[in-house]
PDB file of C-alpha atoms and ligand atoms in Angstrom:
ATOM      1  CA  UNK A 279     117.988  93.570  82.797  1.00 85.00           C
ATOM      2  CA  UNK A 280     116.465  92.471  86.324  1.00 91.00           C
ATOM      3  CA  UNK A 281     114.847  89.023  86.598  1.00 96.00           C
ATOM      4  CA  UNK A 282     112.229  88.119  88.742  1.00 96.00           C
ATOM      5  CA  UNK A 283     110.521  85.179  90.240  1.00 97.00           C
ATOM      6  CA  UNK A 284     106.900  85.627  90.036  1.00 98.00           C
ATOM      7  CA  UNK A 285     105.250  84.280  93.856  1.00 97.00           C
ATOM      8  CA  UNK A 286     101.416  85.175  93.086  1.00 98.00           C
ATOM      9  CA  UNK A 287     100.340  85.471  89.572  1.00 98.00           C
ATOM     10  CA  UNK A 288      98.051  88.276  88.238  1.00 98.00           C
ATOM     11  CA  UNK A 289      95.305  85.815  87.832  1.00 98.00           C
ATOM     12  CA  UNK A 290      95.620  84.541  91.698  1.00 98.00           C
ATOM     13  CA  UNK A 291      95.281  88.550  92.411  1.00 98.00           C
ATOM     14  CA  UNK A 292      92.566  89.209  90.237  1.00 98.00           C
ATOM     15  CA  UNK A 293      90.375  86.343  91.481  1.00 98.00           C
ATOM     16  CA  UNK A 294      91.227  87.447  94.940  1.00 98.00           C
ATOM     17  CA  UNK A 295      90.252  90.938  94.235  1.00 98.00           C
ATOM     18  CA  UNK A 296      86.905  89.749  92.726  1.00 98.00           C
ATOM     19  CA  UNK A 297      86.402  87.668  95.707  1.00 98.00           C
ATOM     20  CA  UNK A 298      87.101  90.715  98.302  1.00 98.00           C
ATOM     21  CA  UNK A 299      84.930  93.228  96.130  1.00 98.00           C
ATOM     22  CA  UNK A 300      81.981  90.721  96.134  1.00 98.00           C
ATOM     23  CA  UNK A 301      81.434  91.038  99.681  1.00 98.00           C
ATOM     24  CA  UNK A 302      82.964  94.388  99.817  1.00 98.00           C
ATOM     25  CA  UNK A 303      79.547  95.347  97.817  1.00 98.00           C
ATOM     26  CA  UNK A 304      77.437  92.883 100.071  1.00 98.00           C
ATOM     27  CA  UNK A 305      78.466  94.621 103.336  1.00 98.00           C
ATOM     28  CA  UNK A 306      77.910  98.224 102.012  1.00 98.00           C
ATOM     29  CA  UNK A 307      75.017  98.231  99.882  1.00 96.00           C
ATOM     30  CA  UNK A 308      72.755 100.874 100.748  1.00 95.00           C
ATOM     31  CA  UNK A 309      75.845 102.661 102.921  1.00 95.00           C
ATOM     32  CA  UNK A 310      77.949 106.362 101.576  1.00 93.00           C
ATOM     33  CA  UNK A 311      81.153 104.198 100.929  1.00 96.00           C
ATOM     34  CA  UNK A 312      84.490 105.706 100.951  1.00 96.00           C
ATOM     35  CA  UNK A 313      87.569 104.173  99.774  1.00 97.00           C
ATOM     36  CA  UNK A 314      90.884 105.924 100.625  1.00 97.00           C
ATOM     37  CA  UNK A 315      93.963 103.989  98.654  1.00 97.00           C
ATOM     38  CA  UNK A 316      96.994 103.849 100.963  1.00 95.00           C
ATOM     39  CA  UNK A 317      99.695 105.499  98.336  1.00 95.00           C
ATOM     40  CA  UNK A 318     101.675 104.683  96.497  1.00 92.00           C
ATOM     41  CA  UNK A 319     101.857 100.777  96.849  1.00 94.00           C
ATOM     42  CA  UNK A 320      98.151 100.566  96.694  1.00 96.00           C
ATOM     43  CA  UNK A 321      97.101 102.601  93.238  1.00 96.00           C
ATOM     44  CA  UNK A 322      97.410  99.438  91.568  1.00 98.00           C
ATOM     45  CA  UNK A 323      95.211  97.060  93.709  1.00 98.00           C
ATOM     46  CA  UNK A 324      92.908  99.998  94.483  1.00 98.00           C
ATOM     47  CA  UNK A 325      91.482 100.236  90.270  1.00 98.00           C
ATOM     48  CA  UNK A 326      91.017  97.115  90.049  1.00 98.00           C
ATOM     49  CA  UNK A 327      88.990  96.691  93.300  1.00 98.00           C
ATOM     50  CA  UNK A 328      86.997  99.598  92.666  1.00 98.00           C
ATOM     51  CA  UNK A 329      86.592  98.219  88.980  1.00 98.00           C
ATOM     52  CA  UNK A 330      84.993  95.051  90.694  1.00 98.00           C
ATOM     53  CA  UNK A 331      82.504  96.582  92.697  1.00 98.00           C
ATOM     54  CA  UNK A 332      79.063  96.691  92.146  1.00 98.00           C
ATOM     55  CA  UNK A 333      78.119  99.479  94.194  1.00 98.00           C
ATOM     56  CA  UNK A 334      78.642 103.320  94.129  1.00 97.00           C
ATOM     57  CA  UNK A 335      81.721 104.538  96.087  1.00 97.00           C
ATOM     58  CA  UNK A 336      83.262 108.122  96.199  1.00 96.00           C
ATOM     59  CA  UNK A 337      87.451 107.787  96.256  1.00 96.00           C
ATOM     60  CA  UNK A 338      90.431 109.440  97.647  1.00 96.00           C
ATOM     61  CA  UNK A 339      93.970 109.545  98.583  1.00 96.00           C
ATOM     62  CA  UNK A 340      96.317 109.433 101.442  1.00 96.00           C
ATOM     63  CA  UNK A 341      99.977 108.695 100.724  1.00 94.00           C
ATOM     64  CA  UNK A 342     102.444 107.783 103.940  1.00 88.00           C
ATOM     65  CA  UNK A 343     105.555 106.655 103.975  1.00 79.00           C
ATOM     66  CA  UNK A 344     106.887 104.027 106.614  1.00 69.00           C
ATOM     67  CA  UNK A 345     110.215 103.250 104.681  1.00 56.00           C
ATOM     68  CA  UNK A 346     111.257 105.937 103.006  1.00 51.00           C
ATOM     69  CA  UNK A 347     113.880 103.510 100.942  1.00 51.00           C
ATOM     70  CA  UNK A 348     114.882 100.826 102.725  1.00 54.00           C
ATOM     71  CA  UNK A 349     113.433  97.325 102.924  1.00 55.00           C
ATOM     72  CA  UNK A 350     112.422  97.208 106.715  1.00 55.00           C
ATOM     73  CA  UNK A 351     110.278  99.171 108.765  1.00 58.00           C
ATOM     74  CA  UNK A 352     111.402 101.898 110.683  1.00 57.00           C
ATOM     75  CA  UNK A 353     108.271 102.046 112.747  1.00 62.00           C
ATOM     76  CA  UNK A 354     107.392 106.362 111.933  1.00 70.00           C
ATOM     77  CA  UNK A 355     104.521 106.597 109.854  1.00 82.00           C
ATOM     78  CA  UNK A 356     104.461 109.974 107.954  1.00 85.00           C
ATOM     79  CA  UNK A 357     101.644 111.447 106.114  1.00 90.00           C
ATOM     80  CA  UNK A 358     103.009 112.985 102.728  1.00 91.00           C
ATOM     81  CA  UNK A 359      99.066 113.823 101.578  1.00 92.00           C
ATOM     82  CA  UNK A 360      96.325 113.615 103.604  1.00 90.00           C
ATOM     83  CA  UNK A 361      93.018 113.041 102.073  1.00 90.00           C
ATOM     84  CA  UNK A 362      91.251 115.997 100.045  1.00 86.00           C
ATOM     85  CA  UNK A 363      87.386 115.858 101.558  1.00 82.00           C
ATOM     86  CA  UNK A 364      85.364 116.229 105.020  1.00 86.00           C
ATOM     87  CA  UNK A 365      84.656 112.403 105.685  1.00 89.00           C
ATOM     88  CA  UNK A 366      82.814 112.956 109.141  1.00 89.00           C
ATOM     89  CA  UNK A 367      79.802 110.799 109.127  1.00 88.00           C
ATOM     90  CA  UNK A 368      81.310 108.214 105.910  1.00 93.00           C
ATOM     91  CA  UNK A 369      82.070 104.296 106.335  1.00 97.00           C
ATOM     92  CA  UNK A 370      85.714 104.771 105.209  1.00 97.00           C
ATOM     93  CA  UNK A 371      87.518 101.931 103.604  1.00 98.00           C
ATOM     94  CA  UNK A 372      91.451 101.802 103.584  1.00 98.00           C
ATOM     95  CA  UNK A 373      93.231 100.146 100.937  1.00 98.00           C
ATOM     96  CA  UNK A 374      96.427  98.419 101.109  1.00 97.00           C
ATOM     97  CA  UNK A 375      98.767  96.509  99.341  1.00 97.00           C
ATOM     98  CA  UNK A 376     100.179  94.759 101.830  1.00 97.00           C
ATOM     99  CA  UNK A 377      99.960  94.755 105.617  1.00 96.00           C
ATOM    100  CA  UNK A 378     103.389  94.027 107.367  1.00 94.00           C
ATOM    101  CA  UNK A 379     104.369  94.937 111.232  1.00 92.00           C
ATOM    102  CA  UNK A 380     100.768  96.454 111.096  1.00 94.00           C
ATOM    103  CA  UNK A 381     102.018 100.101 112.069  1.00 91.00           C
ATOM    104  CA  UNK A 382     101.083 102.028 109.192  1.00 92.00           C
ATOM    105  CA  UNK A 383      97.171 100.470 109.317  1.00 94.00           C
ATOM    106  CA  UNK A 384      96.915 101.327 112.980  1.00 93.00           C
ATOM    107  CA  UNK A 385      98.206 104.781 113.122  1.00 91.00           C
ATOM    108  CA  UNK A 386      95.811 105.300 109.707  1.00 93.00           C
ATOM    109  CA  UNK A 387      92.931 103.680 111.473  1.00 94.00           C
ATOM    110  CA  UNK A 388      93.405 105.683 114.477  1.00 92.00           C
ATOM    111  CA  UNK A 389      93.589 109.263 112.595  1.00 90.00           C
ATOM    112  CA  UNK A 390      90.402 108.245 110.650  1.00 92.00           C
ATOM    113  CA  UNK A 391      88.866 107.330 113.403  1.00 92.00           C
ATOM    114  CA  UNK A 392      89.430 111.059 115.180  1.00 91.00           C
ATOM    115  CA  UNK A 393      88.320 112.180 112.476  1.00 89.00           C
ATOM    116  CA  UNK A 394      84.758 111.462 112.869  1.00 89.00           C
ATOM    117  CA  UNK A 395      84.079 108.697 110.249  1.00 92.00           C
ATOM    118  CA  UNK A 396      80.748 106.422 110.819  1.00 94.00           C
ATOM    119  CA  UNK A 397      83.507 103.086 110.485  1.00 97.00           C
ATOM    120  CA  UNK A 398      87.119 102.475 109.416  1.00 97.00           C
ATOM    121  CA  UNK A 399      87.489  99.384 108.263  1.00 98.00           C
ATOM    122  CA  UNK A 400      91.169  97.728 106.174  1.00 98.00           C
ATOM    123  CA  UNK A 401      91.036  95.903 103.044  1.00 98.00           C
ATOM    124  CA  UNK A 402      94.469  94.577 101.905  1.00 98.00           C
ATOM    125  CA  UNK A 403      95.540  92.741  99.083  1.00 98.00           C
ATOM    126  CA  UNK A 404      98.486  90.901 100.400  1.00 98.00           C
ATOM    127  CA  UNK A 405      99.419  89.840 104.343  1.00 97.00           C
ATOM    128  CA  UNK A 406     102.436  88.896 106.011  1.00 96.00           C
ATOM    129  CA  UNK A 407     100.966  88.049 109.670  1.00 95.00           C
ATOM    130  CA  UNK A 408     104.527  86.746 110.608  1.00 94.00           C
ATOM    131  CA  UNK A 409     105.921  89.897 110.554  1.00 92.00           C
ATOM    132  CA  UNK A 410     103.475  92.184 112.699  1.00 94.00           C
ATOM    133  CA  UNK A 411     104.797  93.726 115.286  1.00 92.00           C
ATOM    134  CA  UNK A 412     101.183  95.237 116.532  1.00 93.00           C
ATOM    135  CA  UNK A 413      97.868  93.413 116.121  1.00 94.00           C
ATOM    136  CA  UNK A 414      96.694  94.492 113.175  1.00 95.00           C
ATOM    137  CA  UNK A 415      93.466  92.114 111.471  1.00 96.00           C
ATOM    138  CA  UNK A 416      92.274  93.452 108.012  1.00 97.00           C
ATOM    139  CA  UNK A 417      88.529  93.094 107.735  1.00 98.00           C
ATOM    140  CA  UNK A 418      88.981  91.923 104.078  1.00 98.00           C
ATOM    141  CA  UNK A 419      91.898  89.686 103.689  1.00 97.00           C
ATOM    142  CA  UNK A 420      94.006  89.150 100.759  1.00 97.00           C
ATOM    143  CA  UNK A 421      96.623  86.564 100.099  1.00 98.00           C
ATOM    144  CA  UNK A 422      98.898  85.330 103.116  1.00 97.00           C
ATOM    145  CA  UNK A 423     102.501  85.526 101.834  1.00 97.00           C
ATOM    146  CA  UNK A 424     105.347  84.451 104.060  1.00 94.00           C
ATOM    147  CA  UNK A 425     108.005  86.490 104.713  1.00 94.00           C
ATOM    148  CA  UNK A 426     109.795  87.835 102.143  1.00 93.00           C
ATOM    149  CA  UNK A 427     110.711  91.047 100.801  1.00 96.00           C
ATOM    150  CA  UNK A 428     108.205  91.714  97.769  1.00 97.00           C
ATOM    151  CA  UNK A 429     107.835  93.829  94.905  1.00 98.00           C
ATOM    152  CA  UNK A 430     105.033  94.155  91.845  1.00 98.00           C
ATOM    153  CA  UNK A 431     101.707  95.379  91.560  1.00 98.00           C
ATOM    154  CA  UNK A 432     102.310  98.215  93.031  1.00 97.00           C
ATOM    155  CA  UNK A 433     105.036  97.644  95.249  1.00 97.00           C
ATOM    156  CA  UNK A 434     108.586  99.124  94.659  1.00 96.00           C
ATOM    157  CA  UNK A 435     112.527  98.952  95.446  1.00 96.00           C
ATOM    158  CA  UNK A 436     113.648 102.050  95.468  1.00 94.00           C
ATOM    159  CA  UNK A 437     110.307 103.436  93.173  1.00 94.00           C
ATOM    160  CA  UNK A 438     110.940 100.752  90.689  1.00 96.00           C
ATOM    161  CA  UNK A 439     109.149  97.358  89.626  1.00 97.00           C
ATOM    162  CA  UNK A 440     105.437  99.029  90.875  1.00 97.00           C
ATOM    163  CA  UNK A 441     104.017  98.664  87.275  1.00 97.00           C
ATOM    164  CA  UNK A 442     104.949  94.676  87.181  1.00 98.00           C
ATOM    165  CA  UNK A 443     101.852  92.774  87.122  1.00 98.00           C
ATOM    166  CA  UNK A 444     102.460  90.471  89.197  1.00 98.00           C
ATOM    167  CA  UNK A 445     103.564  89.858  92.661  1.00 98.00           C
ATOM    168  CA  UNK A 446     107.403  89.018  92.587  1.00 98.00           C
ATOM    169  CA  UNK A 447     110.703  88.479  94.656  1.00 96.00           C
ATOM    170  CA  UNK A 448     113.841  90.000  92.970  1.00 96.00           C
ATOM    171  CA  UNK A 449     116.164  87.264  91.583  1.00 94.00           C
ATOM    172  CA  UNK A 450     118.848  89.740  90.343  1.00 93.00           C
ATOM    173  CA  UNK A 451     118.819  93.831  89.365  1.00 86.00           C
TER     174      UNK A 451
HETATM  175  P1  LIG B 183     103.717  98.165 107.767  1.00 61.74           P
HETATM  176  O1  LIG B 183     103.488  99.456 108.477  1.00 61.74           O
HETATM  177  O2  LIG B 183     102.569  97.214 107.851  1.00 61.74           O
HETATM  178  O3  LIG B 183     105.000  97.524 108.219  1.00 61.74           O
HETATM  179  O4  LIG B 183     104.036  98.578 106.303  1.00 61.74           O
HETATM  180  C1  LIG B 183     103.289  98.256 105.238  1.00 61.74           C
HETATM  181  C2  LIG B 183     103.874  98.907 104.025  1.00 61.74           C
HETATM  182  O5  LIG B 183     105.265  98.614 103.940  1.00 61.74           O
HETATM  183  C3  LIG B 183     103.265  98.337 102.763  1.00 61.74           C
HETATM  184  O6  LIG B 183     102.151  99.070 102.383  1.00 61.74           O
HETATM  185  C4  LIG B 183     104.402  98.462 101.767  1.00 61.74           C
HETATM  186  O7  LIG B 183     104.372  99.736 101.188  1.00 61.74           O
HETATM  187  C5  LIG B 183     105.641  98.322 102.633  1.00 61.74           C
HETATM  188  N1  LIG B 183     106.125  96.946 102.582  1.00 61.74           N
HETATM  189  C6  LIG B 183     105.997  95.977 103.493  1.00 61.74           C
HETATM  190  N2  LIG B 183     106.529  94.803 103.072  1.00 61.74           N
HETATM  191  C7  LIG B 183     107.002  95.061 101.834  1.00 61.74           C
HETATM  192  C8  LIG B 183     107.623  94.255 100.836  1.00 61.74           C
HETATM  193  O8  LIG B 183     107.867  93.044 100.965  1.00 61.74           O
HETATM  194  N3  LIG B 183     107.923  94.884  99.672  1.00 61.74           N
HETATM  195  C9  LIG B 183     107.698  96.196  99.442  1.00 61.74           C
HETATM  196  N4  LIG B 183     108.030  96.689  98.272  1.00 61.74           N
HETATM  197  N5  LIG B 183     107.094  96.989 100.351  1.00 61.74           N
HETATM  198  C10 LIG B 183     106.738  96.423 101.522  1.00 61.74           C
END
């Protein structure tokens, strides 16, 4: 069985998540909100987000891979399912569950932003600033983690470990 060493707790996350969703509902009240979960690594930080809100938002999906399975970047960002609706004119929301070299935020803000949206704006959960490799600031930052290959809520190794709870470095598999 793998063991794990837990580096931010589910409560640290949910408090964050609170925190981010509080003025995530400040900012937009009154506004046609869109959020668009980055898949897959974000499904899990997306429900509870949304869950914390107190204001009405429409969701969807895009799902792009970065690393197919490996544990570093290769830089190509590929779209694997873009998102289902029209979304000229709509404050779009991305979010993340972690923001890393920054590549995969800026080539997502960039399409949404041909796209005709009113804003784009990045929420992420986690944030390893050490490690960008393009400047990349989220609007509505998470937890700084240093750098360290991660996996839990929502993030895998090789599709597995997404459903732990809590954010974790691999001690053995
Ligand atoms: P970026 O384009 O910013 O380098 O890539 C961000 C994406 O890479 C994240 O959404 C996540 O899916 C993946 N990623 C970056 N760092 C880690 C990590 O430590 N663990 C896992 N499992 N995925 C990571």
């Amino acid at each position: 069985m793998s063991t794990f060493n837990v580096l931010i707790s589910r409560e640290e996350l949910a408090k964050k998540t609170k925190e981010l969703a509080q003025r995530i509902s400040e900012d937009y009240r009154g506004k046609e909100l869109l959020l668009v979960g980055v898949l897959k690594g974000g499904f899990m930080f997306l429900a509870d987000l949304a869950r914390e809100l107190t204001i009405d938002v429409s969701l969807d999906f895009i799902s792009c891979s970065s690393y197919g399975n490996a544990t570093v970047s290769s830089g190509v960002v590929r779209i694997l399912k873009d998102i289902d609706y029209d979304i000229t004119g709509k404050h779009v929301l991305l979010v993340e569950d972690l923001i890393d070299t920054g590549l995969t935020l800026t080539y997502l803000k960039d399409l949404f932003t041909a796209k005709g949206c009113a804003s784009v704006k990045v929420c992420t959960i986690l944030d390893k600033p050490s490690r960008r490799k393009v400047e990349m600031i989220a609007d509505y930052e998470g937890i700084v983690i240093p750098d360290a290959f991660v996996v839990g809520y929502g993030l895998d190794y090789g599709e597995k470990y997404r459903n732990l709870p809590d954010v974790c470095s691999i001690v053995s598999e």
